CSV table of C-alpha atoms and ligand atoms in Angstrom, one decimal:
chain,number,residue,atom,x,y,z
A,1,GLY,CA,30.5,41.5,125.9
A,2,GLN,CA,27.4,42.8,127.8
A,3,GLN,CA,25.9,40.4,130.4
A,4,VAL,CA,22.2,39.4,130.0
A,5,ALA,CA,20.4,38.7,133.2
A,6,ASN,CA,18.8,35.3,132.6
A,7,LEU,CA,18.9,32.6,130.0
A,8,THR,CA,16.4,29.8,130.5
A,9,VAL,CA,16.9,26.6,128.5
A,10,VAL,CA,13.8,24.6,128.1
A,11,ILE,CA,14.6,21.0,127.2
A,12,ASP,CA,12.9,17.7,126.5
A,13,HIS,CA,14.0,15.3,129.2
A,14,GLN,CA,14.8,12.7,126.5
A,15,ASP,CA,17.7,14.9,125.5
A,16,MET,CA,19.0,15.8,129.0
A,17,SER,CA,22.6,14.8,128.3
A,18,LEU,CA,22.8,16.6,125.0
A,19,CYS,CA,21.2,19.6,126.6
A,20,LEU,CA,23.7,19.6,129.4
A,21,HIS,CA,26.5,20.1,126.9
A,22,ALA,CA,24.6,23.0,125.2
A,23,PHE,CA,24.1,24.3,128.7
A,24,VAL,CA,27.8,24.1,129.6
A,25,ILE,CA,28.8,25.8,126.4
A,26,ALA,CA,26.2,28.5,127.1
A,27,ARG,CA,27.6,28.9,130.5
A,28,ARG,CA,31.1,29.6,129.1
A,29,ARG,CA,29.8,32.5,127.2
A,30,PRO,CA,30.7,35.7,129.2
A,31,GLU,CA,27.6,37.6,128.1
A,32,ILE,CA,25.3,35.0,129.7
A,33,GLY,CA,24.8,35.8,133.4
A,34,VAL,CA,22.4,33.3,135.0
A,35,VAL,CA,21.4,30.0,133.3
A,36,SER,CA,18.5,27.9,134.4
A,37,VAL,CA,17.2,24.7,132.9
A,38,THR,CA,13.6,23.6,132.7
A,39,ASP,CA,12.3,20.2,131.7
A,40,GLY,CA,9.9,21.0,128.9
A,41,ASN,CA,7.8,17.8,129.5
A,42,SER,CA,7.2,17.9,133.3
A,43,GLY,CA,7.9,21.5,133.8
A,44,ARG,CA,10.2,20.4,136.6
A,45,ALA,CA,13.3,22.5,136.7
A,46,GLY,CA,16.5,20.6,136.9
A,47,VAL,CA,19.0,18.5,135.1
A,48,ARG,CA,19.8,14.9,135.8
A,49,ALA,CA,22.4,13.7,133.4
A,50,ARG,CA,25.4,11.6,133.0
A,51,ASN,CA,27.2,13.1,136.0
A,52,ALA,CA,24.0,13.4,138.1
A,53,VAL,CA,23.9,17.2,138.5
A,54,ASP,CA,20.6,18.3,139.9
A,55,ILE,CA,19.6,21.9,139.8
A,56,SER,CA,16.3,22.4,141.5
A,57,PRO,CA,15.0,25.0,141.8
A,58,PRO,CA,16.6,26.7,138.8
A,59,GLN,CA,19.8,28.5,139.8
A,60,GLU,CA,23.1,29.6,138.5
A,61,LEU,CA,25.6,26.8,138.1
A,62,SER,CA,28.9,27.7,139.6
A,63,ILE,CA,31.9,27.5,137.3
A,64,GLU,CA,33.2,24.7,139.5
A,65,THR,CA,30.1,22.6,138.9
A,66,VAL,CA,30.3,23.2,135.2
A,67,ARG,CA,33.9,22.1,135.2
A,68,ALA,CA,33.1,19.0,137.2
A,69,VAL,CA,30.3,18.1,134.8
A,70,ASP,CA,32.4,18.9,131.8
A,71,LYS,CA,35.4,16.6,132.7
A,72,LEU,CA,36.6,14.3,130.1
A,73,VAL,CA,37.0,10.7,131.5
A,74,ILE,CA,39.4,8.2,130.0
A,75,ALA,CA,39.0,4.6,130.9
A,76,LEU,CA,42.2,2.4,131.0
A,77,PRO,CA,42.4,-1.3,131.5
A,78,LYS,CA,44.1,-2.8,134.5
A,79,GLY,CA,46.7,-5.5,134.1
A,80,ARG,CA,49.4,-6.1,131.6
A,81,ILE,CA,48.0,-3.9,128.8
A,82,LEU,CA,48.4,-0.9,131.1
A,83,ASP,CA,52.2,-1.1,130.9
A,84,GLU,CA,52.0,-0.9,127.1
A,85,ALA,CA,49.2,1.7,127.1
A,86,MET,CA,50.8,4.2,129.5
A,87,PRO,CA,53.7,5.3,127.1
A,88,LEU,CA,51.0,6.1,124.5
A,89,VAL,CA,48.8,8.0,127.0
A,90,ASN,CA,51.9,9.9,128.1
A,91,ALA,CA,53.0,10.6,124.5
A,92,ALA,CA,49.5,11.9,123.8
A,93,GLY,CA,50.2,14.5,126.5
A,94,ILE,CA,48.3,13.0,129.4
A,95,ILE,CA,50.2,12.4,132.7
A,96,PRO,CA,48.2,11.0,135.6
A,97,GLU,CA,48.7,12.2,139.2
A,98,PRO,CA,51.4,10.3,141.2
A,99,ALA,CA,48.9,8.1,143.0
A,100,PHE,CA,48.2,6.3,139.7
A,101,ASP,CA,51.6,4.7,140.0
A,102,ASP,CA,51.4,4.0,143.7
A,103,PRO,CA,50.5,0.3,144.2
A,104,LYS,CA,49.2,1.0,147.7
A,105,SER,CA,46.7,3.6,146.5
A,106,ARG,CA,43.1,2.5,146.6
A,107,LEU,CA,42.0,5.3,144.3
A,108,LEU,CA,40.1,4.3,141.2
A,109,ARG,CA,39.8,7.7,139.6
A,110,PHE,CA,42.8,9.9,139.1
A,111,GLY,CA,43.4,13.5,138.1
A,112,THR,CA,45.9,14.3,135.3
A,113,ASN,CA,48.1,17.2,134.2
A,114,HIS,CA,45.0,18.5,132.4
A,115,PRO,CA,42.5,19.9,135.1
A,116,HIS,CA,39.6,18.8,132.9
A,117,ILE,CA,40.7,15.2,132.3
A,118,ASP,CA,40.4,12.3,134.7
A,119,ILE,CA,41.6,8.7,134.2
A,120,ILE,CA,39.7,5.7,135.6
A,121,ARG,CA,41.4,2.3,135.9
A,122,VAL,CA,39.0,-0.7,135.5
A,123,ARG,CA,38.9,-4.3,134.3
A,124,SER,CA,39.4,-4.6,130.5
A,125,PHE,CA,35.8,-5.7,129.9
A,126,ASP,CA,34.5,-2.8,132.0
A,127,VAL,CA,36.4,-0.2,129.9
A,128,ALA,CA,34.0,-1.0,127.0
A,129,THR,CA,30.9,-0.8,129.3
A,130,PHE,CA,31.9,2.6,130.9
A,131,VAL,CA,32.5,4.1,127.5
A,132,ALA,CA,29.4,2.6,125.9
A,133,PHE,CA,27.2,4.1,128.6
A,134,GLY,CA,28.9,7.5,128.4
A,135,ALA,CA,30.3,7.2,131.9
A,136,ALA,CA,33.7,7.6,130.3
A,137,HIS,CA,34.3,9.3,127.0
A,138,LEU,CA,37.4,7.6,125.7
A,139,GLY,CA,39.0,4.2,126.5
A,140,ILE,CA,41.5,1.5,125.5
A,141,ALA,CA,40.0,-1.9,124.8
A,142,GLY,CA,41.0,-5.0,122.9
A,143,ASN,CA,38.9,-6.1,119.9
A,144,ASP,CA,38.2,-9.3,121.9
A,145,VAL,CA,36.2,-7.2,124.3
A,146,LEU,CA,34.5,-5.2,121.5
A,147,MET,CA,33.5,-8.4,119.7
A,148,GLU,CA,32.1,-9.9,122.8
A,149,PHE,CA,29.8,-6.9,123.7
A,150,ASP,CA,29.2,-5.5,120.2
A,151,TYR,CA,28.1,-2.2,121.7
A,152,PRO,CA,26.6,0.1,119.0
A,153,GLU,CA,27.5,3.1,121.1
A,154,LEU,CA,31.2,2.5,120.6
A,155,TYR,CA,33.4,3.8,117.8
A,156,ALA,CA,36.9,2.4,117.5
A,157,PRO,CA,38.8,4.8,115.2
A,158,LEU,CA,42.3,3.7,116.0
A,159,ASP,CA,44.2,0.4,116.3
A,160,LEU,CA,47.0,1.2,118.9
A,161,GLY,CA,49.0,-1.8,117.9
A,162,ILE,CA,49.5,-2.8,121.5
A,163,GLY,CA,48.3,-5.9,123.5
A,164,LYS,CA,48.9,-8.2,120.5
A,165,CYS,CA,47.6,-11.7,121.1
A,166,ARG,CA,44.9,-14.0,119.7
A,167,LEU,CA,41.6,-15.5,120.8
A,168,SER,CA,41.9,-19.2,120.3
A,169,VAL,CA,40.3,-22.6,120.9
A,170,ALA,CA,42.5,-25.0,122.9
A,171,GLU,CA,42.2,-28.6,124.1
A,172,PRO,CA,44.4,-31.1,125.9
A,173,GLU,CA,47.3,-32.5,123.9
A,174,SER,CA,45.8,-36.0,124.3
A,175,VAL,CA,42.4,-34.9,122.8
A,176,ALA,CA,44.0,-32.9,120.0
A,177,ALA,CA,46.0,-36.0,118.8
A,178,GLY,CA,42.9,-37.8,117.7
A,179,ASP,CA,40.5,-35.0,117.2
A,180,ASP,CA,39.0,-33.7,113.9
A,181,PRO,CA,37.3,-30.3,114.4
A,182,ARG,CA,35.4,-30.7,111.1
A,183,ARG,CA,33.4,-33.5,112.8
A,184,TRP,CA,32.3,-31.4,115.8
A,185,SER,CA,28.5,-30.9,116.1
A,186,HIS,CA,28.0,-30.1,119.8
A,187,ILE,CA,30.9,-29.0,122.0
A,188,ARG,CA,31.2,-27.7,125.6
A,189,ILE,CA,33.6,-24.8,126.1
A,190,ALA,CA,34.9,-22.9,129.1
A,191,THR,CA,35.4,-19.2,128.3
A,192,LYS,CA,35.2,-15.6,129.2
A,193,TYR,CA,33.8,-15.0,125.7
A,194,PRO,CA,30.5,-16.9,125.4
A,195,GLU,CA,29.0,-14.6,122.7
A,196,VAL,CA,32.0,-14.6,120.4
A,197,THR,CA,32.4,-18.4,120.9
A,198,ARG,CA,28.7,-19.2,120.2
A,199,ARG,CA,28.7,-16.9,117.1
A,200,TYR,CA,32.0,-18.3,115.8
A,201,PHE,CA,30.8,-21.9,116.0
A,202,ALA,CA,27.2,-21.3,114.9
A,203,ALA,CA,28.6,-19.8,111.7
A,204,ARG,CA,29.9,-23.3,110.8
A,205,GLY,CA,26.9,-25.2,112.2
A,206,VAL,CA,28.5,-26.3,115.5
A,207,GLN,CA,26.5,-25.8,118.7
A,208,ALA,CA,28.8,-24.5,121.4
A,209,GLU,CA,27.5,-24.8,124.9
A,210,CYS,CA,29.5,-22.2,126.9
A,211,VAL,CA,30.4,-22.3,130.6
A,212,LYS,CA,31.3,-18.8,131.6
A,213,LEU,CA,34.5,-18.4,133.6
A,214,ASN,CA,36.3,-15.2,134.5
A,215,GLY,CA,39.9,-16.5,134.6
A,216,ALA,CA,42.0,-19.6,134.9
A,217,MET,CA,40.1,-21.2,132.0
A,218,GLU,CA,43.1,-23.5,131.5
A,219,LEU,CA,42.1,-25.5,134.6
A,220,ALA,CA,38.7,-26.6,133.1
A,221,PRO,CA,39.9,-29.5,130.9
A,222,SER,CA,42.0,-31.3,133.5
A,223,LEU,CA,39.2,-31.0,136.1
A,224,GLY,CA,36.6,-32.3,133.7
A,225,LEU,CA,34.5,-29.1,133.5
A,226,CYS,CA,34.9,-28.8,129.7
A,227,ALA,CA,37.2,-30.5,127.3
A,228,ARG,CA,37.9,-27.3,125.4
A,229,ILE,CA,38.5,-23.6,126.2
A,230,VAL,CA,38.4,-20.3,124.3
A,231,ASP,CA,40.9,-17.8,125.7
A,232,LEU,CA,43.6,-15.3,124.9
A,233,VAL,CA,46.9,-16.7,123.9
A,234,SER,CA,50.0,-14.5,123.8
A,235,SER,CA,53.3,-16.4,124.3
A,236,GLY,CA,51.5,-19.8,124.6
A,237,ALA,CA,53.3,-20.4,127.9
A,238,THR,CA,50.0,-20.8,129.9
A,239,LEU,CA,48.6,-23.4,127.5
A,240,LEU,CA,51.9,-25.3,127.5
A,241,ALA,CA,52.2,-25.2,131.3
A,242,ASN,CA,48.7,-26.7,131.5
A,243,GLY,CA,49.1,-29.4,128.8
A,244,LEU,CA,46.8,-27.7,126.3
A,245,LYS,CA,47.2,-27.2,122.5
A,246,GLU,CA,45.9,-24.3,120.5
A,247,VAL,CA,43.8,-25.9,117.7
A,248,GLU,CA,42.0,-22.9,116.1
A,249,VAL,CA,42.5,-19.1,116.0
A,250,ILE,CA,39.2,-17.2,116.3
A,251,ALA,CA,40.6,-13.7,116.0
A,252,GLU,CA,43.9,-11.7,116.1
A,253,VAL,CA,43.7,-9.2,118.9
A,254,THR,CA,45.1,-5.7,119.5
A,255,SER,CA,44.0,-2.8,121.6
A,256,ARG,CA,42.0,0.0,120.1
A,257,LEU,CA,41.2,3.5,121.1
A,258,ILE,CA,37.4,3.6,121.7
A,259,VAL,CA,35.1,6.6,122.0
A,260,ASN,CA,31.5,7.1,122.9
A,261,ARG,CA,29.6,8.1,119.8
A,262,ALA,CA,27.4,10.6,121.6
A,263,ALA,CA,30.4,12.3,123.1
A,264,LEU,CA,32.0,12.5,119.6
A,265,LYS,CA,28.8,14.4,118.5
A,266,THR,CA,28.5,16.7,121.5
A,267,ARG,CA,32.2,17.5,122.0
A,268,PRO,CA,33.6,17.1,118.5
A,269,ASP,CA,36.7,19.3,118.7
A,270,GLU,CA,37.9,17.9,122.0
A,271,MET,CA,37.3,14.3,121.0
A,272,THR,CA,38.8,14.5,117.6
A,273,GLY,CA,41.7,16.4,119.1
A,274,TRP,CA,42.5,13.5,121.4
A,275,ILE,CA,41.9,10.9,118.7
A,276,GLU,CA,44.6,12.7,116.6
A,277,ALA,CA,46.9,13.0,119.6
A,278,PHE,CA,46.7,9.2,120.1
A,279,ARG,CA,47.2,8.6,116.4
A,280,LYS,CA,50.4,10.6,116.5
A,281,ALA,CA,51.5,8.9,119.7
A,282,CYS,CA,51.3,5.5,118.1
A,283,GLY,CA,53.0,6.7,114.9
A,284,GLY,CA,49.8,6.4,112.8
B,1,LIG,C1,45.7,-14.1,129.8
B,1,LIG,C2,44.9,-15.3,129.3
B,1,LIG,C3,45.8,-16.4,129.5
B,1,LIG,C4,47.2,-15.8,129.4
B,1,LIG,C5,47.8,-16.1,128.1
B,1,LIG,O1,45.5,-14.0,131.2
B,1,LIG,O2,43.7,-15.4,129.9
B,1,LIG,O3,45.6,-17.0,130.8
B,1,LIG,O4,47.1,-14.4,129.6
B,1,LIG,O5,49.1,-15.6,128.0
B,1,LIG,P1,50.4,-16.5,127.5
B,1,LIG,O6,50.0,-17.1,126.2
B,1,LIG,O7,51.5,-15.5,127.3
B,1,LIG,O8,50.7,-17.5,128.6
B,1,LIG,P2,46.1,-12.7,132.0
B,1,LIG,O9,47.4,-13.1,132.6
B,1,LIG,O10,46.1,-11.5,131.2
B,1,LIG,O11,45.1,-12.6,133.2
B,1,LIG,P3,43.5,-12.8,133.3
B,1,LIG,O12,43.3,-14.3,133.5
B,1,LIG,O13,43.1,-12.1,134.5
B,1,LIG,O14,42.9,-12.3,132.1
């Protein structure tokens, strides 16, 4: 109940981001008046953490700054998954500001009906990177992306059952007719998934030389870049339209809720609350 004048938090700069959360929690306590942070190693007073707040010299953090630092950021993938993901996000109780649905808007970060939650909209591969580095706390990403990066910082507690497709090997119909995959020893593959592709073929003794493309893989065989591709297949219409045949399935793919492991430790109630909200939203 009664305010104390100053609270100085001395921290090790290795633990800045953990400290910042302790600091934010401390700042919420009404009995604490002024909070300052001092780097225990350098003696430099200040905080440089995930959201790049710098307090130098030590000073009181305003409630506005604390709130800005404390925002929960959810990363969502652009493109067709977004149409399937938004009903779940809404059912979990998160409604983005109107600009989110405005195709003319150039905004990349959006407020929501929760003042402390923002949504960012990025490429599907980048969702995993933003969350792994702690720039976003939660995200939605396919297991294709998770397999490709294999980030240890990510935890995927929930299969959302959306974005169903498969990661497959395909080749021209004409090649497939006389091909025996058991005889491959060295193949060249155009793909957005070089790591998954190399690992998959290495496990059966085939050396896969990958040519990294970011889209329109289906063009590679007809233009002589690579005879084979590894790409996502959903309806199969893109393969068919380009004279290609699916010859092997590497993995079945669905979208997962992903969380940053450090955020799960530092903000356990909030993070597990949202995981549960998404679990209910997808009927799990
Ligand atoms: C994906 C994938 C294929 C296509 C497969 O691309 O890379 O090209 O969908 O779907 P289908 O089997 O139903 O034809 P997407 O349209 O998502 O765009 P991208 O190339 O930007 O990933």
